[in-house]
Amino acid sequence: MSKKIRVRFAPSPTGGLHLGGVRTVLYNYLFAKKHQGHFILRIEDTDQSRYVAGAEEYIFSCLQWAGLEPDESPLHGGKYGPYRQSERKDNYRHYAEKLVNDGHAYYAFDTPEELDRMRHDFKTEQNPSPQYDHSIRMKMRNSLTLHAEDSKKMLEAGTAHVIRIKMPGSETVSFTDMIRGEVSFDTSVVDDKVLLKADGMPTYHLAVVVDDYLMKISHAFRGEEWLPSAPVHILLWKYLFGLENMPQWAHLPLILGPNGKLSKRDGAKYGFPVFAMNWIDPVSKELTEGFKEKGFLPEAFINLLALLGWNDGTEQEIFSKEELIEKFSIERVHSGGAKFDYEKAKWFNHEWIKRSTSSSLQGPVKILLIQDGIDNINEVILSKVIGLVRDRCTLLTDFVQQSSFFFRAPDKYDLDAVKSKWNDDKKKFFQSFTKELNAIDNWESAFIEDGFKKLAAIQNIKPGELQLPFRIMLVGGKFGPPVFDIAAVLGKTEAIARISKALEVFAG
Ligand code: GLU
């Protein structure tokens, strides 16, 4: 590829970032890095009525958490800025007027009432929702139907107007999508989209084309929901800049949930996250859960996202970001919808937790433990604990249950698990065992286990029958890593104290 690779993610700041949005980011990012190109984040905020406070900051935080930082953005700067379309307002009118002058667009003066009347008057059984298109435009109030002089006067008088594209009545617009191959559209079914609004702001259609041109975008990868808009964008490219400068397009497949397109509602109904991070709607205060807070590692998150619609042609499933950069190709993205499976998503996280070093997990686990009310965390012990319990944790949040007892003695015991088999012999065993433990100089798991088994043999009790009560004494419940390892990490004094306290509770 000789042309410098420049790709963009162009979100409208209208709310939280959905899985599909982050996957679009990821594929753009991987493609850019693979080809030593640039990944640009452009905020498409020209529709002020849909602007949601905080959404832009949220997008930046998500990308930072996922490790998908742009090379150019409103935050990172770059020589093609500004990267917020509302700050580029002055660029667009010129292009819209050029289209009018070249006969590809026109001024439309219709009032909202006139538009309503059009929708009502032209409604037929075959055409229940008439659009402003080639069949209707000549019946409306615009610069195609008014005398040139009248249009001019109205413009000079500052009459409210929009600029609309003049879609050809019957033309076929085709392009090659990098995922779908040749795609064709019949222009007669596409309406005359507004390009410039009455407030002087461009609509998405004009702004996306102008900015992709000005920012020298080489490839535009976006969600499949934008495919129906492609003929408008392609015609704008043709009329304004010539098709040879146009980016190569790829429309990414939908992400499917249990019932069709994955939605926020699916997440709420089935209890899984669909956003990258927690999003609290500033108006409704409704919280939509995020992968981060649910306990996903960013490494696992991008790995599972990459495979929602792509594979490298082998059975490999675990990929680091570096490997993804090396192996990713847009041509291997499937055109069919990709099914999201939460159980599989958790599997990826478990695999990444197992592969992570204790030191890399230490920060996030410590935060979770502090949130759980534990404030006496010794870093050396925490590192040992993580090593011991890591394989048992699917989500980072599982570390709380799996490791908090190391720092906080149980105040409740799963008595049902011990009671039926508890007897005086066992009580005596543990009383003697505390003395044994006291005498151990080398406080290591193997020596503790050895002492335990020898004493059990002397007292003629099966060690298997003693291990569960021992675990309940140290942990409070029937979970956690091997019990002798737990005792070793707890230390002699603490282990003995826990046995003594539990013996009192069991007696009662
Ligand atoms: N602003 C559009 C969005 O919100 C971008 C679509 C595109 O990438 O062309 O998704």
Short mmCIF file of N, CA and C and ligand atoms in Angstrom, two decimals, residues 8-12 42 44 50 204 208 212 221-223 225-226 233 249, ligand 1:
data_model
loop_
_atom_site.label_atom_id
_atom_site.label_comp_id
_atom_site.label_asym_id
_atom_site.label_seq_id
_atom_site.Cartn_x
_atom_site.Cartn_y
_atom_site.Cartn_z
N ARG A 8 -10.32 6.23 10.62
CA ARG A 8 -10.95 7.05 11.65
C ARG A 8 -12.11 6.31 12.30
N PHE A 9 -12.32 6.65 13.58
CA PHE A 9 -13.55 6.28 14.27
C PHE A 9 -14.25 7.61 14.49
N ALA A 10 -15.53 7.66 14.11
CA ALA A 10 -16.20 8.96 14.06
C ALA A 10 -17.51 8.93 14.83
N PRO A 11 -17.43 8.77 16.15
CA PRO A 11 -18.67 8.64 16.91
C PRO A 11 -19.41 9.96 17.08
N SER A 12 -20.71 9.86 17.19
CA SER A 12 -21.52 11.00 17.62
C SER A 12 -21.66 10.87 19.13
N ARG A 42 -12.55 11.25 15.50
CA ARG A 42 -13.22 12.51 15.13
C ARG A 42 -14.60 12.52 15.78
N GLU A 44 -18.25 13.56 15.89
CA GLU A 44 -19.26 14.04 14.93
C GLU A 44 -20.46 14.59 15.71
N ARG A 50 -28.95 15.98 19.53
CA ARG A 50 -28.68 14.64 20.07
C ARG A 50 -27.47 14.63 21.01
N TYR A 204 -24.74 14.91 9.04
CA TYR A 204 -23.72 13.88 9.06
C TYR A 204 -23.22 13.56 7.65
N VAL A 208 -19.32 14.03 7.00
CA VAL A 208 -18.47 12.84 6.99
C VAL A 208 -17.62 12.80 5.72
N ASP A 212 -13.64 13.34 5.82
CA ASP A 212 -12.80 12.22 5.38
C ASP A 212 -11.84 12.72 4.30
N PHE A 221 -13.89 2.34 7.88
CA PHE A 221 -14.53 1.12 8.40
C PHE A 221 -15.60 1.56 9.38
N ARG A 222 -16.79 1.10 9.20
CA ARG A 222 -17.87 1.51 10.09
C ARG A 222 -18.93 0.42 10.13
N GLY A 223 -19.90 0.60 11.00
CA GLY A 223 -20.93 -0.42 11.19
C GLY A 223 -21.83 -0.56 9.97
N GLU A 225 -24.87 -0.58 9.78
CA GLU A 225 -26.05 0.29 9.75
C GLU A 225 -25.86 1.50 8.84
N TRP A 226 -24.60 1.76 8.43
CA TRP A 226 -24.34 2.90 7.55
C TRP A 226 -24.35 2.52 6.07
N HIS A 233 -23.03 9.02 0.18
CA HIS A 233 -21.63 9.41 0.40
C HIS A 233 -20.81 9.25 -0.86
N TRP A 249 -13.97 1.42 1.50
CA TRP A 249 -14.99 1.21 2.52
C TRP A 249 -15.01 -0.22 3.02
N1 GLU B 1 -21.06 9.61 13.19
C1 GLU B 1 -21.36 8.30 12.71
C2 GLU B 1 -21.72 7.46 13.93
O1 GLU B 1 -22.15 8.00 14.88
C3 GLU B 1 -20.15 7.76 11.97
C4 GLU B 1 -20.43 6.84 10.85
C5 GLU B 1 -19.19 6.68 9.96
O2 GLU B 1 -18.19 6.16 10.47
O3 GLU B 1 -19.22 7.09 8.81
O4 GLU B 1 -21.59 6.27 13.99
#
